[in-house]
mmCIF file of C-alpha atoms in Angstrom:
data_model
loop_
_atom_site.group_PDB
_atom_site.id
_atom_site.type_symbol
_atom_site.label_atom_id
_atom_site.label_comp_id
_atom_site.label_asym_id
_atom_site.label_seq_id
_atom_site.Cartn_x
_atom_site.Cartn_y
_atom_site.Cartn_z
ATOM 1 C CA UNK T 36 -5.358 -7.696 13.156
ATOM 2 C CA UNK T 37 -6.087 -4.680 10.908
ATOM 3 C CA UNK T 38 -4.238 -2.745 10.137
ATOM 4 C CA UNK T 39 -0.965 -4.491 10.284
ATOM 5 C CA UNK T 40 1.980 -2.657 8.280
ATOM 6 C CA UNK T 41 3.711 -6.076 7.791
ATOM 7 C CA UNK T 42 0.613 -7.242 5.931
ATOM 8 C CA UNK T 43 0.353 -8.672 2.093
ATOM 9 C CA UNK T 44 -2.015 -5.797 1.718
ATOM 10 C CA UNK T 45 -0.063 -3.088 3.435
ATOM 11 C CA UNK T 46 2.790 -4.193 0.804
ATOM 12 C CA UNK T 47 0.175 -4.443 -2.058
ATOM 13 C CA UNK T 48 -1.201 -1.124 -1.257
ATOM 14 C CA UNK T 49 2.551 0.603 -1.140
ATOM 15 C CA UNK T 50 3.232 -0.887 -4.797
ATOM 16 C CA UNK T 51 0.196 0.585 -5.920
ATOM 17 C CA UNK T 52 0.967 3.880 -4.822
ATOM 18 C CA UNK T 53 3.550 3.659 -7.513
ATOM 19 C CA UNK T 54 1.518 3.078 -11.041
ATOM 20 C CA UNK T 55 -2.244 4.117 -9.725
ATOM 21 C CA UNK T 56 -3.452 7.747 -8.770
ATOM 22 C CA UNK T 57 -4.583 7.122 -4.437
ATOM 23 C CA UNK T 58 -3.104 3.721 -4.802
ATOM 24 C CA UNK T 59 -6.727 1.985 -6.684
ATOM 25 C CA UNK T 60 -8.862 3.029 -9.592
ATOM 26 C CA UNK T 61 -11.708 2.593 -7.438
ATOM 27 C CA UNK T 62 -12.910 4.735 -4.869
ATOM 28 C CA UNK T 63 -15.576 3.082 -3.392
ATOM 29 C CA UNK T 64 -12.823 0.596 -2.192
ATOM 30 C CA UNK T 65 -10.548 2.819 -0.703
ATOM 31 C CA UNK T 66 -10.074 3.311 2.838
ATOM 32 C CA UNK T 67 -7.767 4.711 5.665
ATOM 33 C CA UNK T 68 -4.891 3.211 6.055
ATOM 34 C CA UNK T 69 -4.776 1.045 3.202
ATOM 35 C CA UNK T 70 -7.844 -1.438 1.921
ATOM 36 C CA UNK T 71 -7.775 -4.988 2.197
ATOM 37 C CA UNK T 72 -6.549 -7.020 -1.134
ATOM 38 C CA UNK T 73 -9.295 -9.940 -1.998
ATOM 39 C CA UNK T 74 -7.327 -12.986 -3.566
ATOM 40 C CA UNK T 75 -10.573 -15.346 -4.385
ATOM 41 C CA UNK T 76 -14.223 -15.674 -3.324
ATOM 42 C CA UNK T 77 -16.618 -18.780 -3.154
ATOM 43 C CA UNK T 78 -20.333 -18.516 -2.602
ATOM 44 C CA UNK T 79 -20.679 -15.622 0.049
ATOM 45 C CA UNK T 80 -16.945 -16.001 1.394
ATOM 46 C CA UNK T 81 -13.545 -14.414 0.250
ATOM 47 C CA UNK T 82 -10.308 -14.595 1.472
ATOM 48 C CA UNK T 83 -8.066 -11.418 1.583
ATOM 49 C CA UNK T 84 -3.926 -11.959 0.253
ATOM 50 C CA UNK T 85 -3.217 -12.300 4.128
ATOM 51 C CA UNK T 86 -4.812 -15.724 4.152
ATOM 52 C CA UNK T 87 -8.015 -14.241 6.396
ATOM 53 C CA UNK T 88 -11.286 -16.074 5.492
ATOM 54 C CA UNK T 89 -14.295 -12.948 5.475
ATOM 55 C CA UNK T 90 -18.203 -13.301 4.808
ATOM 56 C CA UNK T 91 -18.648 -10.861 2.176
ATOM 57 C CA UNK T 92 -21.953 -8.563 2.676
ATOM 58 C CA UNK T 93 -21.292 -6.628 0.172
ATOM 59 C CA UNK T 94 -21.391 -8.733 -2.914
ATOM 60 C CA UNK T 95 -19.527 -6.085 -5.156
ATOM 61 C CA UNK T 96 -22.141 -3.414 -4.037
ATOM 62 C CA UNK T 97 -24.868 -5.947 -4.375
ATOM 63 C CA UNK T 98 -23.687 -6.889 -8.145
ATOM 64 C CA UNK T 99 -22.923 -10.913 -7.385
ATOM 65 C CA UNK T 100 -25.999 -11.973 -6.828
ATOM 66 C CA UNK T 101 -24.992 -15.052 -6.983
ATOM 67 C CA UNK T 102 -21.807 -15.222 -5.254
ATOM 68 C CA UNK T 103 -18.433 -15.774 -5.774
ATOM 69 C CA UNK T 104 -17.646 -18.403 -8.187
ATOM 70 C CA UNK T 105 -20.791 -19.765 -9.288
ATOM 71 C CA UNK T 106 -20.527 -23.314 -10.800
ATOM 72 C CA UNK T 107 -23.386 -21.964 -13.496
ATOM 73 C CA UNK T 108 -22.001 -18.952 -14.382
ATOM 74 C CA UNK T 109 -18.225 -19.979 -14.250
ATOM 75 C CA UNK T 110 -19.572 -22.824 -17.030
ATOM 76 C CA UNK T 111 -21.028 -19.841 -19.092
ATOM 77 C CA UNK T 112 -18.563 -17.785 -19.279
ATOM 78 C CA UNK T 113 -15.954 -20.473 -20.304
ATOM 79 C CA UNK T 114 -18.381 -21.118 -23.198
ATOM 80 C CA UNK T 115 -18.859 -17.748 -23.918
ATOM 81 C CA UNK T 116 -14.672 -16.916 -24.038
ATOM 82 C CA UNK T 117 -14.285 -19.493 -26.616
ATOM 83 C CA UNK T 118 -16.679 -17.374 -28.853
ATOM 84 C CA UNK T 119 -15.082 -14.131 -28.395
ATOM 85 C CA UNK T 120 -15.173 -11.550 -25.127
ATOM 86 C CA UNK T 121 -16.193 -8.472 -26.731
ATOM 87 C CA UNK T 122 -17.118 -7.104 -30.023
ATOM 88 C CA UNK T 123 -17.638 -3.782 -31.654
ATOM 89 C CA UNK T 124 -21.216 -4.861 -33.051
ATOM 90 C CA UNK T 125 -24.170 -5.674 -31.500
ATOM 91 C CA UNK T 126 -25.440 -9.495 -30.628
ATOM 92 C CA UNK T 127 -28.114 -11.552 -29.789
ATOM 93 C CA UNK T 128 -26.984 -12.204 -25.933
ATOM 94 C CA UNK T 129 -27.590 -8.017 -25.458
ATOM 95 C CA UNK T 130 -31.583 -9.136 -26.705
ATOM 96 C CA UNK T 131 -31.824 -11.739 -24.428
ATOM 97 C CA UNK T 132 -30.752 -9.804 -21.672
ATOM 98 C CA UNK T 133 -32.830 -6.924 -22.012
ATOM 99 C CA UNK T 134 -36.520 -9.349 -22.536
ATOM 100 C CA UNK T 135 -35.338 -11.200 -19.620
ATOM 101 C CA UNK T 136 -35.326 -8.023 -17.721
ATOM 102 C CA UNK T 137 -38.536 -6.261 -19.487
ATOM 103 C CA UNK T 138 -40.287 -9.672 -19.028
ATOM 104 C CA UNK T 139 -39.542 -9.994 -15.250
ATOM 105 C CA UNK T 140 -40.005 -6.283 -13.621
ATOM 106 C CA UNK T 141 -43.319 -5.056 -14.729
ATOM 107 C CA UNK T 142 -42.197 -0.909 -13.880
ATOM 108 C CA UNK T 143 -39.193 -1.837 -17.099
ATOM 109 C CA UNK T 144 -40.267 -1.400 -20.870
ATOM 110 C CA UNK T 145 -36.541 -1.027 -22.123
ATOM 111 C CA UNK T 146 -33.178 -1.659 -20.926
ATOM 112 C CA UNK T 147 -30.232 0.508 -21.959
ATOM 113 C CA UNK T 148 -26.995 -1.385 -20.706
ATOM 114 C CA UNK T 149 -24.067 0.546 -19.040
ATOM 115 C CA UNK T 150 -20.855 -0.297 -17.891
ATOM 116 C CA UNK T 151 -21.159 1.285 -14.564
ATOM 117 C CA UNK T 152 -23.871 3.302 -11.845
ATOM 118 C CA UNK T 153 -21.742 6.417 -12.831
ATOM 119 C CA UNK T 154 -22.114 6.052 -16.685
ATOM 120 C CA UNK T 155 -26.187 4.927 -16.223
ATOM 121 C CA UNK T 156 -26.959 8.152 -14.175
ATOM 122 C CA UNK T 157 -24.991 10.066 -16.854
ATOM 123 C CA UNK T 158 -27.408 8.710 -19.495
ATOM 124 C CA UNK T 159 -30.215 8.930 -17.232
ATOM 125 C CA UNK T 160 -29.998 12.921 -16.522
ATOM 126 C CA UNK T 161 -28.977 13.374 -20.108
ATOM 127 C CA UNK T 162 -32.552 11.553 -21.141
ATOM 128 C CA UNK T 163 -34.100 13.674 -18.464
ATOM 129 C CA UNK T 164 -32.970 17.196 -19.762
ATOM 130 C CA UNK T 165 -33.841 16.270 -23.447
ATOM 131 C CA UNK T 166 -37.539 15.217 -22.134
ATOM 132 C CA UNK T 167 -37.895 18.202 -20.225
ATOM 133 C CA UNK T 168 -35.920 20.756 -22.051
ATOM 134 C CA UNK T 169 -34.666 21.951 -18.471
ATOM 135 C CA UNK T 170 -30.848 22.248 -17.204
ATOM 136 C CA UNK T 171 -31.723 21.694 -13.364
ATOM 137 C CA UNK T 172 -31.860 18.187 -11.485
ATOM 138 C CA UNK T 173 -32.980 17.799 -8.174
ATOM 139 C CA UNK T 174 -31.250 15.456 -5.731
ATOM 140 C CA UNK T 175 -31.339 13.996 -1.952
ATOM 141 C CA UNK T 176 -28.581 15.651 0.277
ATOM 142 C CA UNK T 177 -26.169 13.156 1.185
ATOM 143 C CA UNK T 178 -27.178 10.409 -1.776
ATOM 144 C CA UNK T 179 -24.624 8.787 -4.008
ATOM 145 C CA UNK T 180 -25.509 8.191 -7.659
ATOM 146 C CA UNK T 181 -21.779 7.223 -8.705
ATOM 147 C CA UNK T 182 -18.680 9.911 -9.711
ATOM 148 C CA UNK T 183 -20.659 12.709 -11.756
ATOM 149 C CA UNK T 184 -19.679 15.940 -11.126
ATOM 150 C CA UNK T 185 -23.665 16.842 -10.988
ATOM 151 C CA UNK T 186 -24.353 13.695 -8.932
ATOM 152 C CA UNK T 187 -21.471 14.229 -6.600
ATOM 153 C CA UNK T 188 -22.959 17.481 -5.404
ATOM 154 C CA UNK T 189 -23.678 17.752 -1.582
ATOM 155 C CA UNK T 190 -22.634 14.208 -1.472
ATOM 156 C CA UNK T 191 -20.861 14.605 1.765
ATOM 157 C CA UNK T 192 -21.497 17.910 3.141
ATOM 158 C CA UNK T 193 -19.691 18.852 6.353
ATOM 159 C CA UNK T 194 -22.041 19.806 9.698
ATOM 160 C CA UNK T 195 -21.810 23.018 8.599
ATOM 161 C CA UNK T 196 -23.257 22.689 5.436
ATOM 162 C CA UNK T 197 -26.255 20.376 6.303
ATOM 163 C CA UNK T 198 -29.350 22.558 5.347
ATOM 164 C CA UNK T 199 -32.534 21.171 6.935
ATOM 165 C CA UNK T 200 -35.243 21.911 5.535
ATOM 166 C CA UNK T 201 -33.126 24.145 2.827
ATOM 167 C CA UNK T 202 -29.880 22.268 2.139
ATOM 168 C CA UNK T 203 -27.083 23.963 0.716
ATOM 169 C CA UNK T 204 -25.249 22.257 -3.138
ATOM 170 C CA UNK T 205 -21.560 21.661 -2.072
ATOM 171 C CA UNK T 206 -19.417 20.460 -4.539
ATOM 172 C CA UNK T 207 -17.619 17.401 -3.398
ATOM 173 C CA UNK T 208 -14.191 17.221 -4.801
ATOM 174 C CA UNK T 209 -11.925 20.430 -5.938
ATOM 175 C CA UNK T 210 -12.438 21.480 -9.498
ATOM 176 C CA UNK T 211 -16.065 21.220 -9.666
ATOM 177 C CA UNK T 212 -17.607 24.474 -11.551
ATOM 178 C CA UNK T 213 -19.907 26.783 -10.052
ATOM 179 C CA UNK T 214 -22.282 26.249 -12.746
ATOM 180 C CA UNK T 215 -22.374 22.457 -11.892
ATOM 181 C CA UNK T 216 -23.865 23.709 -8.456
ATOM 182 C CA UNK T 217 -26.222 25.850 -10.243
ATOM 183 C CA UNK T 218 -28.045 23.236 -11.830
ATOM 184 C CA UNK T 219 -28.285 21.045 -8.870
ATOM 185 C CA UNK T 220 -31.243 21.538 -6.819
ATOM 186 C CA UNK T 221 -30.813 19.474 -3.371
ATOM 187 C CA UNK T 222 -33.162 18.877 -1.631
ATOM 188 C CA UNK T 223 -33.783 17.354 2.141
ATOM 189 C CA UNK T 224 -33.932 13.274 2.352
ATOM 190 C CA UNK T 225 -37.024 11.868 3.234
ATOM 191 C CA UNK T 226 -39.165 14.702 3.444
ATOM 192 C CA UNK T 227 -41.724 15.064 0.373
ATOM 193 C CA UNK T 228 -43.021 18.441 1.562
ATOM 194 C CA UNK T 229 -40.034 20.353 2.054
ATOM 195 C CA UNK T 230 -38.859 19.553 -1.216
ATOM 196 C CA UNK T 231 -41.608 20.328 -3.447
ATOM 197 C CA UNK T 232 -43.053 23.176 -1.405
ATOM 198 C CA UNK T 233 -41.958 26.429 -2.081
ATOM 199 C CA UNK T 234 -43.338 27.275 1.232
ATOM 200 C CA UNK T 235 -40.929 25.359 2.872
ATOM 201 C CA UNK T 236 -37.835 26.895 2.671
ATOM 202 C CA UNK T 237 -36.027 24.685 0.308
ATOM 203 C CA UNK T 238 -37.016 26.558 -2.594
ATOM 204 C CA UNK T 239 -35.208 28.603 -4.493
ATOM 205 C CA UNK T 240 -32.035 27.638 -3.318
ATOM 206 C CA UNK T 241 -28.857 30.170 -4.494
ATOM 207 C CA UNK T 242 -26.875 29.596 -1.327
ATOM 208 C CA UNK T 243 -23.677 27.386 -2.815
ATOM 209 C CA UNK T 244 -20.706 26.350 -1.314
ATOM 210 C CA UNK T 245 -17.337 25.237 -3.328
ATOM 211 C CA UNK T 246 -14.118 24.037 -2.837
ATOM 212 C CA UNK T 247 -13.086 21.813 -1.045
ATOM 213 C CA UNK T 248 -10.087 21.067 0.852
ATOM 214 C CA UNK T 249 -8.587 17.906 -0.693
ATOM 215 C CA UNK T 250 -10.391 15.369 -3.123
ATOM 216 C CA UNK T 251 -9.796 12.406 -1.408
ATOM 217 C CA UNK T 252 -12.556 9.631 -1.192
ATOM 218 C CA UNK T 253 -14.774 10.989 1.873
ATOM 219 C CA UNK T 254 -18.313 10.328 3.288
ATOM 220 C CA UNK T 255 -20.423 7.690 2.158
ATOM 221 C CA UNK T 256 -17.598 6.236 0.093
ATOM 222 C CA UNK T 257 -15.534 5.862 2.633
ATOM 223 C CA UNK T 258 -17.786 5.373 5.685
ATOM 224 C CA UNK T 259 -19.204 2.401 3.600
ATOM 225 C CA UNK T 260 -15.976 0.587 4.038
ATOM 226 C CA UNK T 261 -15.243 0.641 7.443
ATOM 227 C CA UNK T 262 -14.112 -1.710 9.757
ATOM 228 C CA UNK T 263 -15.475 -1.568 13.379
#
């Protein structure tokens, strides 16, 4: 039963507290009291360091579309290892890729590869202001678009803080600059109206809120990891 402090991933999760900052360099995967350590996966199962035998719904956040383990991909790989993992040069696999993509989802012209959600929003608001020639984004209170300090904002607002129709930008983690709050508009979920009208009482928005008490892995992060 979790948790269990005699566990293989109670122990895991104790060494790692030693060598990496929270115990993980990932926190989407943390969770209170310690996370569960995955030793393999097959197809949709995986089986935790304690032996336990889980159906995986997640699919690293939807990423393994395929699985765990795939005969297909395990074969390509292989090949591909014996011709080198990574190069600082461009190749022909990249160009493959991207007309796959372009071919198959009619709303894609280009593809511009990243090695994370964090580092493609990045890109993506940097694109954005250059096209616009405007500082400000706009954002859903209570979204997450990955670890940017302008993405992070009103992540995971307290009670408090939840602004109806006018939500207030609260930085998410300590350290976060005013000025990164200034240039995020946030605006209510789900509700077109309120956050284009500036009738509606979402607009302008100067009320900010920052600081926060810790900058542990909260909210969505977190609540996204639970165990009932």
């Amino acid at each position: 039963m979790y948790p269990d402090t005699n566990s293989n991933s109670k122990a895991l999760y104790d060494r790692a507290l030693t060598s990496l900052p929270g115990g993980n360099t990932r926190t989407t995967v943390f969770m209170k009291p310690y996370p569960i350590y995955a030793a393999r996966g097959e197809g949709c199962r995986v089986w935790d360091v304690d032996g336990n035998e889980l159906i995986d719904c997640i699919n690293n956040f939807t990423s393994l579309i395929h699985g765990h383990a795939h005969p297909a991909l395990i074969e390509a790989a292989t090949r591909q290892l014996a011709l080198g993992s990574a190069f600082g040069m461009p190749t022909e696999s990249e160009i493959d890729l991207a007309e796959l993509l372009a071919a198959r989802l009619p709303s894609v012209d280009q593809v511009r590869f990243a090695n994370s959600g964090t580092e493609a929003v990045m890109m993506a608001l940097k694109a954005a202001r250059a096209f616009t020639g405007r500082p400000k984004i706009a954002k859903c209170e209570g979204a997450y678009h990955g670890s940017y300090d302008y993405a992070e904002v009103s992540l995971d607002p307290t009670p408090a803080d939840w602004g109806g129709n006018a939500p207030i930008s609260v930085a998410y983690a300590k350290g976060t600059p005013d000025k990164v709050l200034a240039d995020v508009v946030t605006i209510p979920f789900n509700d077109i109206e309120a956050a284009v009208s500036p009738d509606s009482g979402a607009w302008p928005r100067s009320r900010l809120r920052t600081g926060r008490s810790d900058a542990e892995p909260r909210g969505s992060r977190t609540r996204r990891q639970g165990l009932p």
